[in-house]
Structures are given as C-alpha cells and as structure tokens.
Amino acid sequence: LQTMSGNEDDWLALKPQEPSPSQCCGSGCKPCIYDVYEKELAQWERAKAKQDKSLLMEKKEQSNNSELNPDTFTAFNISSVEQLTEDTYQYKFELPGNSSLRLSLGQHIVLRGMVNGLEVQRAYTPISPGNAEGYFEVLVKCYEAGLMSQYIKTWKKGDMIFWRGPFGGFPYRPNKHGELLMLASGTGLTPMLPILHSITDDEEDETFVTLVGCFRTFDKIYLKPLLQDLARYWNIRIFYVLSQETSVERLPWSYQENTYTGRLNEDLMKTIVNSCRRKPFVLICGSSAFNEDMSRYLKAAGIEENSCFAF
C-alpha cells in the first residue's frame, strides 16, 4: 500500500494546475489558457489511467523549437530595452536565424509573467512589421499597481521571456477600404502600426489613412520619429488629441496644425470624419471606456457599427 500512495503523490505533482482568473487575458484567444488547461488535464488523466508517464512528454518537446505557438509558451531573449516615456518601454526580442513571427495584421501575443509566485498573463500587440526578420518589438506601458508591470519592470537585456500566440487580428486586405480612420488611445497605437507599415510598404495599396492618436500631453506621445516618417506618405494623415494640454502654442511648429487640445469629443469626431477623403472604415483601440465613447461619437457622426472594428 505504501508504494501506491507514494505513486499517487507523484501523479498529483504532475497534474496540470487550473489557471486562476488573472491568467486569462480576456481577449478571446483561441485557444484560451483554459482550453490549454482542459487539453493538458485530459492528457494527464489518460496517462494516469494507463500509469504511463511518457504520455505526458509530448508537450515538453514542443516549446524548445523557439517558434511562436498558440498552445505552449516559448522563451524569447530580450536583445534591447529602451525607455520611451516615464512609464513606457520598448522591448526588442531575438528570433532565431532570420525567422519572423509571421503575424497577420493587428494580431496579439500573450505574455506569461510570474509575480510573487502567481502566474499572470496579458496580451500585447508587437509594433514591429509582421515580416520583420530576426526580431520582434513590443511596446509596454507599466502601471504603478499592475501585477504584470511589476514583473516587466525587472526585465533587462539577456532575460528569457515566455510568449505564446498569435491570436486575434484584423482581416485587412489592400485597397479593401477607401479610407481607414484609426482611433488610438495611448498604447492603443500598437495594433495600428503593423497595418500602417503594410500600407506604406505596398506601392499598390492606395488606401487613405487618418490616424488620431489620443495622449495626455505632448511628452506622452510614443514613437514620434516613426509617426513623423509615416505622416510624410501622400496617403497618411496623423492628428494628435492631447487631453491635458491647454494650448498648441508651446508645441513644436511641425505639430501645431495637426494637434487638438482637450478631449476627443462628439464635435471633434464629426470634424475628423467630415475631413476624411472617402467614407472611412474605423479601427478603434484603447481602454473599454475609450472604445465605448468612440463608438457613441462615431454613431453621432453617421458611421454605422458594421464600419467599425475594435481591437
């Protein structure tokens, strides 16, 4: 009997742990962390019934081939860390050889972090072009009280970080829409960038883009040099809405004519929609409160729900 209970303990130690609610990023991933758990649990139950631990080995091999995978977490090495604003960082990760993540547009990947022994998961959208070779880049805003932020703040060059994916995405096709109106709040800019890159990289794609970036202050605008470069393309316009600036006078002159102060409200939305060169299809990314406000203002500006997509 003694050996049996020892064996029982062995099996219990191998049993997959049920995810806690903090591990689910809530982004509707397929498969979700809970789907992965159900699959691993079923695998464990089969192995235990047959008393054959080798049946548990297949999932272990999967994560060593350093390719992104939706079911298992894979480790990627941080090759550089750059602080963009007081609370926002840009991290560059190495990909083996000249491989690329091969993300379709606006897809996100899920990060696994360990904080005080708790596993936490969050979704982030890489800002590097989907076909970038040998690396990918992620923009992260750290929050004072955020569990994941506490973990991310410890990252340094050379650390191995676990990701899985890709998930979600916006099914973009060149020239499908006459004009894209992108409404982004803060790091909501991230899913817009790969789409912008794909339009500017494709000479055949003549889609107009109006990007509206909402930030608190001028200093909080991320990736200014990149945005300035994109705004030089004939088909791309970029506006900034700065909620805590009181006047555009103190901004560099190159920003004055395309910057609004205060909040993006219903009137400003109508002005922006009316200035679009064609009837826009709208992409929205921000907090849930931002997304709800934008949907309401767009409706007032005559844009139907089926002409909107929220990340």
CSV table of C-alpha atoms in Angstrom, one decimal, residues 98-212:
chain,number,residue,atom,x,y,z
A,98,ASN,CA,16.3,35.3,-39.8
A,99,SER,CA,12.9,33.9,-38.9
A,100,SER,CA,9.9,36.1,-38.5
A,101,LEU,CA,6.8,35.9,-36.3
A,102,ARG,CA,4.6,35.8,-39.4
A,103,LEU,CA,1.8,37.6,-37.7
A,104,SER,CA,-1.2,38.8,-39.7
A,105,LEU,CA,-2.2,42.4,-39.1
A,106,GLY,CA,-3.2,43.5,-35.6
A,107,GLN,CA,-2.6,40.1,-34.1
A,108,HIS,CA,-1.5,40.0,-30.5
A,109,ILE,CA,0.6,37.6,-28.5
A,110,VAL,CA,0.2,36.6,-24.8
A,111,LEU,CA,2.9,37.1,-22.2
A,112,ARG,CA,3.3,34.9,-19.1
A,113,GLY,CA,4.8,36.5,-16.0
A,114,MET,CA,5.5,35.2,-12.5
A,115,VAL,CA,4.7,37.7,-9.7
A,116,ASN,CA,5.0,36.6,-6.1
A,117,GLY,CA,4.6,33.0,-7.2
A,118,LEU,CA,1.4,33.9,-9.1
A,119,GLU,CA,1.2,33.3,-12.8
A,120,VAL,CA,-0.2,36.3,-14.8
A,121,GLN,CA,-1.0,36.6,-18.5
A,122,ARG,CA,-1.6,39.7,-20.6
A,123,ALA,CA,-2.0,40.3,-24.3
A,124,TYR,CA,0.3,42.7,-26.3
A,125,THR,CA,0.5,43.6,-30.0
A,126,PRO,CA,4.0,43.7,-31.4
A,127,ILE,CA,4.7,47.0,-33.1
A,128,SER,CA,7.4,45.6,-35.5
A,129,PRO,CA,6.2,44.8,-39.1
A,130,GLY,CA,4.8,41.3,-39.2
A,131,ASN,CA,7.5,40.2,-41.6
A,132,ALA,CA,10.4,41.7,-39.6
A,133,GLU,CA,13.3,39.1,-39.7
A,134,GLY,CA,15.3,38.0,-36.7
A,135,TYR,CA,13.4,40.1,-34.1
A,136,PHE,CA,10.1,41.5,-32.9
A,137,GLU,CA,9.3,44.5,-30.7
A,138,VAL,CA,6.7,45.2,-28.1
A,139,LEU,CA,5.6,48.5,-26.5
A,140,VAL,CA,4.6,48.2,-22.9
A,141,LYS,CA,3.1,50.7,-20.5
A,142,CYS,CA,3.9,49.9,-16.9
A,143,TYR,CA,1.2,50.8,-14.3
A,144,GLU,CA,2.1,51.5,-10.7
A,145,ALA,CA,-0.1,48.8,-9.2
A,146,GLY,CA,-0.2,46.5,-12.2
A,147,LEU,CA,0.8,42.9,-11.4
A,148,MET,CA,2.3,42.3,-14.8
A,149,SER,CA,4.0,45.7,-14.7
A,150,GLN,CA,5.9,44.7,-11.5
A,151,TYR,CA,7.3,41.8,-13.4
A,152,ILE,CA,8.1,43.7,-16.6
A,153,LYS,CA,10.0,46.4,-14.7
A,154,THR,CA,12.6,43.8,-13.7
A,155,TRP,CA,13.4,42.9,-17.4
A,156,LYS,CA,16.9,43.5,-18.6
A,157,LYS,CA,18.8,42.7,-21.7
A,158,GLY,CA,19.5,38.9,-22.0
A,159,ASP,CA,16.4,37.8,-20.0
A,160,MET,CA,14.3,35.0,-21.4
A,161,ILE,CA,10.6,35.8,-21.6
A,162,PHE,CA,7.8,33.5,-22.4
A,163,TRP,CA,5.2,34.2,-25.1
A,164,ARG,CA,2.5,32.3,-26.9
A,165,GLY,CA,0.3,33.1,-29.9
A,166,PRO,CA,-0.6,34.6,-32.2
A,167,PHE,CA,-4.3,35.4,-31.6
A,168,GLY,CA,-7.0,37.8,-32.9
A,169,GLY,CA,-6.2,40.3,-35.6
A,170,PHE,CA,-8.0,42.5,-38.1
A,171,PRO,CA,-8.6,40.8,-41.5
A,172,TYR,CA,-7.0,43.6,-43.6
A,173,ARG,CA,-6.8,43.4,-47.4
A,174,PRO,CA,-5.0,46.1,-49.5
A,175,ASN,CA,-7.5,48.5,-51.1
A,176,LYS,CA,-10.5,46.9,-49.5
A,177,HIS,CA,-11.4,50.2,-47.8
A,178,GLY,CA,-11.2,53.6,-49.4
A,179,GLU,CA,-10.0,55.1,-46.1
A,180,LEU,CA,-9.1,53.8,-42.7
A,181,LEU,CA,-9.8,56.0,-39.7
A,182,MET,CA,-7.7,54.8,-36.8
A,183,LEU,CA,-8.6,56.0,-33.3
A,184,ALA,CA,-5.9,55.1,-30.8
A,185,SER,CA,-5.6,56.0,-27.1
A,186,GLY,CA,-2.1,55.6,-25.7
A,187,THR,CA,-0.7,52.2,-26.3
A,188,GLY,CA,-3.8,51.5,-28.4
A,189,LEU,CA,-1.4,52.7,-31.1
A,190,THR,CA,0.3,49.3,-31.2
A,191,PRO,CA,-2.1,47.3,-33.4
A,192,MET,CA,-2.3,50.2,-35.9
A,193,LEU,CA,1.4,50.3,-36.6
A,194,PRO,CA,1.7,46.9,-38.5
A,195,ILE,CA,-1.3,47.9,-40.6
A,196,LEU,CA,0.3,51.3,-41.4
A,197,HIS,CA,3.6,49.6,-42.3
A,198,SER,CA,1.9,47.2,-44.6
A,199,ILE,CA,0.1,50.1,-46.4
A,200,THR,CA,3.3,52.1,-46.8
A,201,ASP,CA,5.4,49.1,-47.9
A,202,ASP,CA,2.9,48.2,-50.6
A,203,GLU,CA,3.1,50.5,-53.6
A,204,GLU,CA,-0.1,49.0,-55.0
A,205,ASP,CA,-2.1,49.8,-51.8
A,206,GLU,CA,-3.7,53.2,-52.2
A,207,THR,CA,-5.8,53.2,-49.0
A,208,PHE,CA,-6.0,56.6,-47.3
A,209,VAL,CA,-5.3,56.6,-43.6
A,210,THR,CA,-6.3,59.1,-40.9
A,211,LEU,CA,-4.7,58.2,-37.6
A,212,VAL,CA,-5.9,60.0,-34.5
